[in-house]
PDB file of C-alpha atoms and ligand atoms in Angstrom:
ATOM      1  CA  UNK A 127      -7.064 -12.689  41.578  1.00 62.00           C
ATOM      2  CA  UNK A 128      -4.807 -10.555  39.317  1.00 77.00           C
ATOM      3  CA  UNK A 129      -2.472 -12.272  36.882  1.00 81.00           C
ATOM      4  CA  UNK A 130       1.246 -12.752  37.545  1.00 81.00           C
ATOM      5  CA  UNK A 131       3.420  -9.879  36.304  1.00 84.00           C
ATOM      6  CA  UNK A 132       6.233 -11.198  34.081  1.00 88.00           C
ATOM      7  CA  UNK A 133       8.045  -7.820  33.986  1.00 84.00           C
ATOM      8  CA  UNK A 134       8.191  -7.530  37.740  1.00 82.00           C
ATOM      9  CA  UNK A 135       9.172 -11.206  38.081  1.00 81.00           C
ATOM     10  CA  UNK A 136      12.018 -10.745  35.601  1.00 86.00           C
ATOM     11  CA  UNK A 137      13.609  -7.902  37.601  1.00 87.00           C
ATOM     12  CA  UNK A 138      15.532 -10.530  39.567  1.00 91.00           C
ATOM     13  CA  UNK A 139      15.673 -13.088  36.808  1.00 92.00           C
ATOM     14  CA  UNK A 140      19.363 -13.955  37.172  1.00 94.00           C
ATOM     15  CA  UNK A 141      18.938 -14.733  40.871  1.00 94.00           C
ATOM     16  CA  UNK A 142      15.666 -16.597  40.334  1.00 94.00           C
ATOM     17  CA  UNK A 143      17.149 -18.695  37.531  1.00 97.00           C
ATOM     18  CA  UNK A 144      20.236 -19.859  39.454  1.00 97.00           C
ATOM     19  CA  UNK A 145      18.287 -22.561  41.336  1.00 98.00           C
ATOM     20  CA  UNK A 146      16.982 -23.852  37.974  1.00 98.00           C
ATOM     21  CA  UNK A 147      20.591 -23.993  36.741  1.00 98.00           C
ATOM     22  CA  UNK A 148      21.579 -25.907  39.877  1.00 98.00           C
ATOM     23  CA  UNK A 149      18.610 -28.268  39.584  1.00 98.00           C
ATOM     24  CA  UNK A 150      19.311 -29.013  35.925  1.00 98.00           C
ATOM     25  CA  UNK A 151      22.985 -29.641  36.667  1.00 98.00           C
ATOM     26  CA  UNK A 152      21.916 -32.647  38.751  1.00 98.00           C
ATOM     27  CA  UNK A 153      19.755 -34.164  35.979  1.00 98.00           C
ATOM     28  CA  UNK A 154      22.122 -36.804  34.670  1.00 95.00           C
ATOM     29  CA  UNK A 155      20.544 -37.849  31.373  1.00 95.00           C
ATOM     30  CA  UNK A 156      22.267 -36.513  28.263  1.00 93.00           C
ATOM     31  CA  UNK A 157      19.379 -36.589  25.790  1.00 97.00           C
ATOM     32  CA  UNK A 158      15.618 -36.296  25.715  1.00 98.00           C
ATOM     33  CA  UNK A 159      12.892 -36.371  23.097  1.00 98.00           C
ATOM     34  CA  UNK A 160      10.236 -34.526  25.075  1.00 98.00           C
ATOM     35  CA  UNK A 161      10.711 -32.168  28.016  1.00 98.00           C
ATOM     36  CA  UNK A 162       7.944 -30.382  29.934  1.00 98.00           C
ATOM     37  CA  UNK A 163       8.487 -27.276  32.053  1.00 98.00           C
ATOM     38  CA  UNK A 164       5.660 -27.045  34.586  1.00 98.00           C
ATOM     39  CA  UNK A 165       5.035 -23.488  35.840  1.00 98.00           C
ATOM     40  CA  UNK A 166       7.392 -22.196  33.166  1.00 98.00           C
ATOM     41  CA  UNK A 167       6.797 -18.533  34.079  1.00 96.00           C
ATOM     42  CA  UNK A 168       8.380 -16.106  31.577  1.00 96.00           C
ATOM     43  CA  UNK A 169      10.417 -18.915  29.993  1.00 97.00           C
ATOM     44  CA  UNK A 170      13.640 -18.485  31.983  1.00 97.00           C
ATOM     45  CA  UNK A 171      13.689 -22.125  33.126  1.00 98.00           C
ATOM     46  CA  UNK A 172      12.421 -23.268  29.705  1.00 98.00           C
ATOM     47  CA  UNK A 173      15.341 -21.492  28.039  1.00 98.00           C
ATOM     48  CA  UNK A 174      17.781 -23.575  30.107  1.00 98.00           C
ATOM     49  CA  UNK A 175      15.982 -26.775  29.122  1.00 98.00           C
ATOM     50  CA  UNK A 176      16.039 -25.830  25.436  1.00 98.00           C
ATOM     51  CA  UNK A 177      19.794 -25.179  25.606  1.00 98.00           C
ATOM     52  CA  UNK A 178      20.484 -28.404  27.475  1.00 98.00           C
ATOM     53  CA  UNK A 179      18.303 -30.612  25.231  1.00 98.00           C
ATOM     54  CA  UNK A 180      18.517 -28.970  21.782  1.00 97.00           C
ATOM     55  CA  UNK A 181      17.160 -32.096  20.098  1.00 97.00           C
ATOM     56  CA  UNK A 182      14.045 -32.259  22.286  1.00 98.00           C
ATOM     57  CA  UNK A 183      10.562 -30.941  21.836  1.00 98.00           C
ATOM     58  CA  UNK A 184      10.065 -28.526  24.728  1.00 98.00           C
ATOM     59  CA  UNK A 185       6.649 -27.683  26.164  1.00 98.00           C
ATOM     60  CA  UNK A 186       6.012 -25.063  28.832  1.00 98.00           C
ATOM     61  CA  UNK A 187       2.774 -24.825  30.766  1.00 98.00           C
ATOM     62  CA  UNK A 188       1.597 -22.160  33.183  1.00 98.00           C
ATOM     63  CA  UNK A 189      -1.728 -20.899  34.520  1.00 97.00           C
ATOM     64  CA  UNK A 190      -0.785 -17.287  33.786  1.00 96.00           C
ATOM     65  CA  UNK A 191      -1.667 -16.004  30.287  1.00 97.00           C
ATOM     66  CA  UNK A 192       0.799 -13.090  30.741  1.00 96.00           C
ATOM     67  CA  UNK A 193       3.637 -15.473  31.621  1.00 96.00           C
ATOM     68  CA  UNK A 194       2.829 -17.745  28.672  1.00 98.00           C
ATOM     69  CA  UNK A 195       2.737 -14.794  26.269  1.00 97.00           C
ATOM     70  CA  UNK A 196       6.159 -13.631  27.484  1.00 96.00           C
ATOM     71  CA  UNK A 197       7.629 -17.134  27.305  1.00 98.00           C
ATOM     72  CA  UNK A 198       6.282 -17.730  23.786  1.00 98.00           C
ATOM     73  CA  UNK A 199       7.732 -14.426  22.527  1.00 98.00           C
ATOM     74  CA  UNK A 200      11.069 -15.323  24.071  1.00 97.00           C
ATOM     75  CA  UNK A 201      11.230 -18.887  22.746  1.00 98.00           C
ATOM     76  CA  UNK A 202       9.228 -19.084  19.506  1.00 98.00           C
ATOM     77  CA  UNK A 203      10.516 -22.593  18.752  1.00 98.00           C
ATOM     78  CA  UNK A 204       9.072 -24.035  21.993  1.00 98.00           C
ATOM     79  CA  UNK A 205       5.391 -24.859  22.559  1.00 98.00           C
ATOM     80  CA  UNK A 206       3.570 -23.118  25.402  1.00 98.00           C
ATOM     81  CA  UNK A 207       0.070 -23.526  26.797  1.00 98.00           C
ATOM     82  CA  UNK A 208      -2.032 -21.982  29.526  1.00 98.00           C
ATOM     83  CA  UNK A 209      -2.934 -24.916  31.759  1.00 97.00           C
ATOM     84  CA  UNK A 210      -3.188 -25.811  35.423  1.00 97.00           C
ATOM     85  CA  UNK A 211      -0.661 -28.483  36.313  1.00 96.00           C
ATOM     86  CA  UNK A 212      -3.041 -29.776  38.990  1.00 95.00           C
ATOM     87  CA  UNK A 213      -5.158 -31.243  36.184  1.00 94.00           C
ATOM     88  CA  UNK A 214      -2.363 -31.675  33.615  1.00 96.00           C
ATOM     89  CA  UNK A 215      -1.931 -34.993  31.801  1.00 96.00           C
ATOM     90  CA  UNK A 216       0.718 -35.297  29.055  1.00 96.00           C
ATOM     91  CA  UNK A 217      -0.389 -36.522  25.636  1.00 94.00           C
ATOM     92  CA  UNK A 218       2.944 -38.372  25.350  1.00 96.00           C
ATOM     93  CA  UNK A 219       5.069 -39.373  28.374  1.00 97.00           C
ATOM     94  CA  UNK A 220       7.856 -36.747  28.671  1.00 98.00           C
ATOM     95  CA  UNK A 221      11.447 -37.866  29.333  1.00 98.00           C
ATOM     96  CA  UNK A 222      11.878 -34.962  31.728  1.00 98.00           C
ATOM     97  CA  UNK A 223       9.316 -33.178  33.873  1.00 98.00           C
ATOM     98  CA  UNK A 224      10.896 -30.018  35.272  1.00 98.00           C
ATOM     99  CA  UNK A 225       9.130 -27.930  37.931  1.00 98.00           C
ATOM    100  CA  UNK A 226      11.200 -25.016  39.175  1.00 98.00           C
ATOM    101  CA  UNK A 227       9.616 -22.800  41.855  1.00 97.00           C
ATOM    102  CA  UNK A 228       6.006 -23.778  41.231  1.00 97.00           C
ATOM    103  CA  UNK A 229       4.892 -26.830  43.229  1.00 97.00           C
ATOM    104  CA  UNK A 230       4.984 -24.872  46.493  1.00 94.00           C
ATOM    105  CA  UNK A 231       1.733 -23.280  45.258  1.00 92.00           C
ATOM    106  CA  UNK A 232      -0.019 -26.649  44.993  1.00 95.00           C
ATOM    107  CA  UNK A 233      -1.493 -28.692  47.854  1.00 94.00           C
ATOM    108  CA  UNK A 234      -1.256 -32.413  48.632  1.00 95.00           C
ATOM    109  CA  UNK A 235       2.232 -33.297  47.431  1.00 97.00           C
ATOM    110  CA  UNK A 236       1.677 -36.843  48.745  1.00 97.00           C
ATOM    111  CA  UNK A 237      -0.755 -37.339  45.843  1.00 97.00           C
ATOM    112  CA  UNK A 238       0.731 -34.888  43.327  1.00 97.00           C
ATOM    113  CA  UNK A 239       4.314 -36.175  43.187  1.00 97.00           C
ATOM    114  CA  UNK A 240       3.424 -39.870  42.599  1.00 97.00           C
ATOM    115  CA  UNK A 241       1.019 -38.668  39.902  1.00 97.00           C
ATOM    116  CA  UNK A 242       3.818 -36.763  38.163  1.00 98.00           C
ATOM    117  CA  UNK A 243       6.120 -39.804  38.461  1.00 98.00           C
ATOM    118  CA  UNK A 244       3.409 -41.943  36.858  1.00 97.00           C
ATOM    119  CA  UNK A 245       3.479 -39.675  33.769  1.00 98.00           C
ATOM    120  CA  UNK A 246       7.146 -40.566  33.104  1.00 98.00           C
ATOM    121  CA  UNK A 247       8.333 -43.382  30.845  1.00 97.00           C
ATOM    122  CA  UNK A 248      11.030 -45.873  31.976  1.00 96.00           C
ATOM    123  CA  UNK A 249      14.203 -43.934  32.976  1.00 96.00           C
ATOM    124  CA  UNK A 250      12.250 -40.663  32.895  1.00 98.00           C
ATOM    125  CA  UNK A 251      13.245 -37.846  35.245  1.00 98.00           C
ATOM    126  CA  UNK A 252      11.232 -35.642  37.569  1.00 98.00           C
ATOM    127  CA  UNK A 253      13.182 -32.551  38.732  1.00 98.00           C
ATOM    128  CA  UNK A 254      11.688 -30.225  41.342  1.00 98.00           C
ATOM    129  CA  UNK A 255      12.846 -27.122  43.185  1.00 98.00           C
ATOM    130  CA  UNK A 256      10.721 -25.286  45.728  1.00 98.00           C
ATOM    131  CA  UNK A 257      11.347 -22.335  48.035  1.00 97.00           C
ATOM    132  CA  UNK A 258      11.242 -23.460  51.667  1.00 97.00           C
ATOM    133  CA  UNK A 259      11.298 -19.990  53.171  1.00 95.00           C
ATOM    134  CA  UNK A 260       7.989 -19.552  54.971  1.00 94.00           C
ATOM    135  CA  UNK A 261       9.899 -19.284  58.258  1.00 94.00           C
ATOM    136  CA  UNK A 262      12.251 -16.550  56.957  1.00 97.00           C
ATOM    137  CA  UNK A 263      11.621 -12.938  58.060  1.00 97.00           C
ATOM    138  CA  UNK A 264      10.690 -12.030  54.473  1.00 97.00           C
ATOM    139  CA  UNK A 265       7.628 -14.271  54.871  1.00 95.00           C
ATOM    140  CA  UNK A 266       6.898 -14.323  58.603  1.00 96.00           C
ATOM    141  CA  UNK A 267       6.752 -10.503  58.519  1.00 97.00           C
ATOM    142  CA  UNK A 268       4.147 -10.585  55.727  1.00 96.00           C
ATOM    143  CA  UNK A 269       1.968 -12.739  57.936  1.00 95.00           C
ATOM    144  CA  UNK A 270       2.582 -10.559  60.941  1.00 96.00           C
ATOM    145  CA  UNK A 271       1.678  -7.313  59.105  1.00 97.00           C
ATOM    146  CA  UNK A 272      -1.382  -9.134  57.738  1.00 96.00           C
ATOM    147  CA  UNK A 273      -2.565 -10.263  61.162  1.00 95.00           C
ATOM    148  CA  UNK A 274      -2.084  -6.893  62.829  1.00 95.00           C
ATOM    149  CA  UNK A 275      -3.849  -4.505  60.469  1.00 92.00           C
ATOM    150  CA  UNK A 276      -7.474  -3.549  59.837  1.00 95.00           C
ATOM    151  CA  UNK A 277      -7.380  -6.165  57.048  1.00 96.00           C
ATOM    152  CA  UNK A 278      -6.624  -9.072  59.417  1.00 96.00           C
ATOM    153  CA  UNK A 279      -9.846 -11.027  58.774  1.00 95.00           C
ATOM    154  CA  UNK A 280      -9.647 -10.622  55.008  1.00 95.00           C
ATOM    155  CA  UNK A 281      -5.972 -11.608  54.879  1.00 95.00           C
ATOM    156  CA  UNK A 282      -6.266 -14.680  57.102  1.00 92.00           C
ATOM    157  CA  UNK A 283      -6.816 -16.985  54.069  1.00 92.00           C
ATOM    158  CA  UNK A 284      -3.786 -15.478  52.249  1.00 91.00           C
ATOM    159  CA  UNK A 285      -1.399 -16.988  54.753  1.00 82.00           C
ATOM    160  CA  UNK A 286      -2.897 -20.401  53.961  1.00 81.00           C
ATOM    161  CA  UNK A 287      -2.156 -20.182  50.213  1.00 77.00           C
ATOM    162  CA  UNK A 288       1.152 -21.956  50.886  1.00 82.00           C
ATOM    163  CA  UNK A 289       1.840 -24.480  53.613  1.00 83.00           C
ATOM    164  CA  UNK A 290       5.123 -25.356  55.312  1.00 90.00           C
ATOM    165  CA  UNK A 291       6.849 -28.126  53.365  1.00 96.00           C
ATOM    166  CA  UNK A 292       7.451 -31.509  54.991  1.00 96.00           C
ATOM    167  CA  UNK A 293      11.073 -32.551  55.676  1.00 97.00           C
ATOM    168  CA  UNK A 294      13.184 -33.710  52.732  1.00 98.00           C
ATOM    169  CA  UNK A 295      13.321 -37.209  54.265  1.00 98.00           C
ATOM    170  CA  UNK A 296       9.570 -37.459  53.714  1.00 98.00           C
ATOM    171  CA  UNK A 297       9.965 -36.390  50.075  1.00 98.00           C
ATOM    172  CA  UNK A 298      12.659 -39.028  49.658  1.00 98.00           C
ATOM    173  CA  UNK A 299      10.329 -41.723  51.038  1.00 98.00           C
ATOM    174  CA  UNK A 300       7.508 -40.522  48.823  1.00 97.00           C
ATOM    175  CA  UNK A 301       9.561 -40.536  45.611  1.00 98.00           C
ATOM    176  CA  UNK A 302      11.724 -43.621  46.116  1.00 98.00           C
ATOM    177  CA  UNK A 303       8.587 -45.803  46.028  1.00 96.00           C
ATOM    178  CA  UNK A 304       8.251 -44.807  42.353  1.00 95.00           C
ATOM    179  CA  UNK A 305      11.898 -44.311  41.372  1.00 97.00           C
ATOM    180  CA  UNK A 306      15.181 -46.086  40.988  1.00 97.00           C
ATOM    181  CA  UNK A 307      17.202 -43.174  42.339  1.00 98.00           C
ATOM    182  CA  UNK A 308      16.238 -40.073  44.274  1.00 98.00           C
ATOM    183  CA  UNK A 309      18.574 -37.191  44.948  1.00 98.00           C
ATOM    184  CA  UNK A 310      17.400 -34.580  47.491  1.00 98.00           C
ATOM    185  CA  UNK A 311      19.230 -31.535  48.811  1.00 98.00           C
ATOM    186  CA  UNK A 312      18.753 -28.104  50.311  1.00 98.00           C
ATOM    187  CA  UNK A 313      20.540 -24.835  49.546  1.00 98.00           C
ATOM    188  CA  UNK A 314      20.298 -21.414  51.147  1.00 98.00           C
ATOM    189  CA  UNK A 315      21.086 -18.624  48.689  1.00 98.00           C
ATOM    190  CA  UNK A 316      22.094 -15.221  50.018  1.00 97.00           C
ATOM    191  CA  UNK A 317      21.138 -12.445  47.649  1.00 96.00           C
ATOM    192  CA  UNK A 318      22.750  -9.028  48.190  1.00 96.00           C
ATOM    193  CA  UNK A 319      20.001  -6.483  47.448  1.00 96.00           C
ATOM    194  CA  UNK A 320      20.210  -2.699  47.358  1.00 96.00           C
ATOM    195  CA  UNK A 321      17.637  -1.944  50.066  1.00 97.00           C
ATOM    196  CA  UNK A 322      14.636  -3.156  52.042  1.00 97.00           C
ATOM    197  CA  UNK A 323      12.556  -1.738  49.181  1.00 97.00           C
ATOM    198  CA  UNK A 324      14.345  -4.155  46.852  1.00 96.00           C
ATOM    199  CA  UNK A 325      13.318  -7.071  49.097  1.00 97.00           C
ATOM    200  CA  UNK A 326       9.721  -5.849  48.828  1.00 97.00           C
ATOM    201  CA  UNK A 327      10.164  -5.677  45.078  1.00 94.00           C
ATOM    202  CA  UNK A 328      11.474  -9.260  45.021  1.00 94.00           C
ATOM    203  CA  UNK A 329       8.547 -10.798  46.919  1.00 95.00           C
ATOM    204  CA  UNK A 330       5.916  -8.537  45.378  1.00 93.00           C
ATOM    205  CA  UNK A 331       5.710 -10.663  42.248  1.00 86.00           C
ATOM    206  CA  UNK A 332       5.586 -13.945  44.215  1.00 89.00           C
ATOM    207  CA  UNK A 333       4.944 -14.418  47.947  1.00 92.00           C
ATOM    208  CA  UNK A 334       3.159 -11.093  48.487  1.00 95.00           C
ATOM    209  CA  UNK A 335       0.597 -11.710  45.735  1.00 93.00           C
ATOM    210  CA  UNK A 336      -1.953 -13.587  47.881  1.00 93.00           C
ATOM    211  CA  UNK A 337      -1.904 -10.688  50.377  1.00 96.00           C
ATOM    212  CA  UNK A 338      -1.928  -7.734  47.954  1.00 96.00           C
ATOM    213  CA  UNK A 339      -4.577  -9.348  45.767  1.00 94.00           C
ATOM    214  CA  UNK A 340      -7.025  -9.119  48.666  1.00 95.00           C
ATOM    215  CA  UNK A 341      -6.470  -5.387  49.307  1.00 96.00           C
ATOM    216  CA  UNK A 342      -7.582  -2.229  47.508  1.00 96.00           C
ATOM    217  CA  UNK A 343      -4.873   0.145  46.196  1.00 96.00           C
ATOM    218  CA  UNK A 344      -4.841   2.396  49.287  1.00 97.00           C
ATOM    219  CA  UNK A 345      -4.607  -0.604  51.604  1.00 97.00           C
ATOM    220  CA  UNK A 346      -1.860  -2.108  49.476  1.00 96.00           C
ATOM    221  CA  UNK A 347       0.169   1.076  49.894  1.00 97.00           C
ATOM    222  CA  UNK A 348      -0.277   1.022  53.680  1.00 97.00           C
ATOM    223  CA  UNK A 349       0.482  -2.708  53.879  1.00 98.00           C
ATOM    224  CA  UNK A 350       3.696  -2.269  51.881  1.00 97.00           C
ATOM    225  CA  UNK A 351       4.758   0.691  54.056  1.00 98.00           C
ATOM    226  CA  UNK A 352       4.419  -1.374  57.249  1.00 98.00           C
ATOM    227  CA  UNK A 353       6.008  -4.443  55.691  1.00 98.00           C
ATOM    228  CA  UNK A 354       9.010  -2.506  54.378  1.00 98.00           C
ATOM    229  CA  UNK A 355       9.529  -0.853  57.772  1.00 97.00           C
ATOM    230  CA  UNK A 356       9.677  -4.285  59.427  1.00 97.00           C
ATOM    231  CA  UNK A 357      12.151  -5.520  56.794  1.00 98.00           C
ATOM    232  CA  UNK A 358      14.456  -2.565  57.536  1.00 97.00           C
ATOM    233  CA  UNK A 359      15.033  -4.015  60.996  1.00 96.00           C
ATOM    234  CA  UNK A 360      15.086  -7.690  60.034  1.00 97.00           C
ATOM    235  CA  UNK A 361      17.621  -7.185  57.237  1.00 98.00           C
ATOM    236  CA  UNK A 362      20.159  -4.642  58.506  1.00 97.00           C
ATOM    237  CA  UNK A 363      22.671  -3.109  56.081  1.00 97.00           C
ATOM    238  CA  UNK A 364      25.833  -5.197  55.696  1.00 97.00           C
ATOM    239  CA  UNK A 365      29.388  -3.802  55.536  1.00 98.00           C
ATOM    240  CA  UNK A 366      28.796  -2.556  51.987  1.00 97.00           C
ATOM    241  CA  UNK A 367      25.359  -1.113  52.728  1.00 97.00           C
ATOM    242  CA  UNK A 368      23.489  -3.938  50.960  1.00 97.00           C
ATOM    243  CA  UNK A 369      20.850  -6.193  52.539  1.00 97.00           C
ATOM    244  CA  UNK A 370      21.360  -9.959  52.391  1.00 98.00           C
ATOM    245  CA  UNK A 371      18.169 -11.824  51.547  1.00 97.00           C
ATOM    246  CA  UNK A 372      18.609 -15.413  52.759  1.00 97.00           C
ATOM    247  CA  UNK A 373      16.533 -17.756  50.615  1.00 97.00           C
ATOM    248  CA  UNK A 374      16.246 -21.459  51.413  1.00 98.00           C
ATOM    249  CA  UNK A 375      15.240 -23.873  48.673  1.00 98.00           C
ATOM    250  CA  UNK A 376      14.746 -27.645  48.460  1.00 98.00           C
ATOM    251  CA  UNK A 377      15.607 -29.747  45.438  1.00 98.00           C
ATOM    252  CA  UNK A 378      14.734 -33.261  44.304  1.00 98.00           C
ATOM    253  CA  UNK A 379      15.578 -35.303  41.225  1.00 98.00           C
ATOM    254  CA  UNK A 380      13.898 -38.695  40.854  1.00 98.00           C
ATOM    255  CA  UNK A 381      14.604 -41.132  38.024  1.00 98.00           C
ATOM    256  CA  UNK A 382      12.260 -43.994  37.167  1.00 96.00           C
ATOM    257  CA  UNK A 383      13.527 -47.508  36.709  1.00 90.00           C
ATOM    258  CA  UNK A 384      15.075 -47.871  33.218  1.00 82.00           C
TER     259      UNK A 384
HETATM  260  C1  SAM B1208       7.856 -18.461  40.695  1.00 76.68           C
HETATM  261  S1  SAM B1208       7.325 -18.698  39.041  1.00 76.68           S
HETATM  262  C2  SAM B1208       8.516 -19.834  38.399  1.00 76.68           C
HETATM  263  C3  SAM B1208       8.859 -19.537  36.970  1.00 76.68           C
HETATM  264  C4  SAM B1208      10.009 -20.328  36.377  1.00 76.68           C
HETATM  265  N1  SAM B1208       9.738 -21.760  36.363  1.00 76.68           N
HETATM  266  C5  SAM B1208      11.344 -20.104  37.065  1.00 76.68           C
HETATM  267  O1  SAM B1208      12.137 -21.048  37.105  1.00 76.68           O
HETATM  268  O2  SAM B1208      11.640 -18.978  37.531  1.00 76.68           O
HETATM  269  C6  SAM B1208       5.929 -19.730  39.322  1.00 76.68           C
HETATM  270  C7  SAM B1208       5.043 -19.883  38.081  1.00 76.68           C
HETATM  271  O3  SAM B1208       4.138 -20.952  38.346  1.00 76.68           O
HETATM  272  C8  SAM B1208       2.895 -20.617  37.779  1.00 76.68           C
HETATM  273  N2  SAM B1208       1.868 -21.428  38.461  1.00 76.68           N
HETATM  274  C9  SAM B1208       1.389 -21.291  39.714  1.00 76.68           C
HETATM  275  N3  SAM B1208       0.476 -22.244  39.980  1.00 76.68           N
HETATM  276  C10 SAM B1208       0.391 -23.012  38.852  1.00 76.68           C
HETATM  277  C11 SAM B1208      -0.385 -24.150  38.494  1.00 76.68           C
HETATM  278  N4  SAM B1208      -1.267 -24.678  39.346  1.00 76.68           N
HETATM  279  N5  SAM B1208      -0.217 -24.688  37.265  1.00 76.68           N
HETATM  280  C12 SAM B1208       0.665 -24.142  36.382  1.00 76.68           C
HETATM  281  N6  SAM B1208       1.420 -23.043  36.671  1.00 76.68           N
HETATM  282  C13 SAM B1208       1.279 -22.492  37.887  1.00 76.68           C
HETATM  283  C14 SAM B1208       2.763 -19.117  37.974  1.00 76.68           C
HETATM  284  O4  SAM B1208       1.842 -18.565  37.075  1.00 76.68           O
HETATM  285  C15 SAM B1208       4.201 -18.660  37.763  1.00 76.68           C
HETATM  286  O5  SAM B1208       4.440 -18.275  36.430  1.00 76.68           O
END
């Protein structure tokens, strides 16, 4: 599996960071000593945490060496480490665990989320945002191009890399057993993008990775051609010629008993 590409990911950094801004705005605590950014990527979410909690030690972890290198260069005063959050255990309980746009890549949230809550001290905060867009054309069309080409057998496992998220009510039930307060909400962003090619560019560094990683370069080119053609129809030009990429995301902030 090829590594994540921080440069490609950062092409839409402003749009990708807005949900992290919105998530952090609902974290009520004013101070923290230790904050951990799980799946910190190129440090965009970490940068927000460092600005919000200037007194705190900030640690970012990510499985991607390229992402960690970019984040460390961007924020030399923060500590970064290549690590898989599936096996992550903090040395010291962090006041805030922040996970923006990463947990959708991990299975078994029924076990994972209570485990993350258990790492918090009294009054500690777990803040999570995840895309909930597997039903959107941007993602259903990936699966449909995958299932209809000569690569269908090889790409069948790619569609299983992420599973449809349970309803927010279920997340509330899961978290409230370990928290004093739980705040859950859902937002659909609508990103005006220049073209269908720009939509391809957006998902290429995220949702398309499991598909492209299983194809050789010539197949990748053919896959992208078919996928982009299907996006042209699914995302028609708006009054100004731009395409509106609808992007649904779920949010949750849980605070442990103080
Ligand atoms: C979509 S990016 C999110 C980056 C950033 N947090 C943001 O707000 O834009 C997802 C990141 O999660 C990382 N990631 C995926 N699975 C992971 C895991 N099991 N443990 C740690 N990081 C992981 C990827 O390498 C990638 O950098």
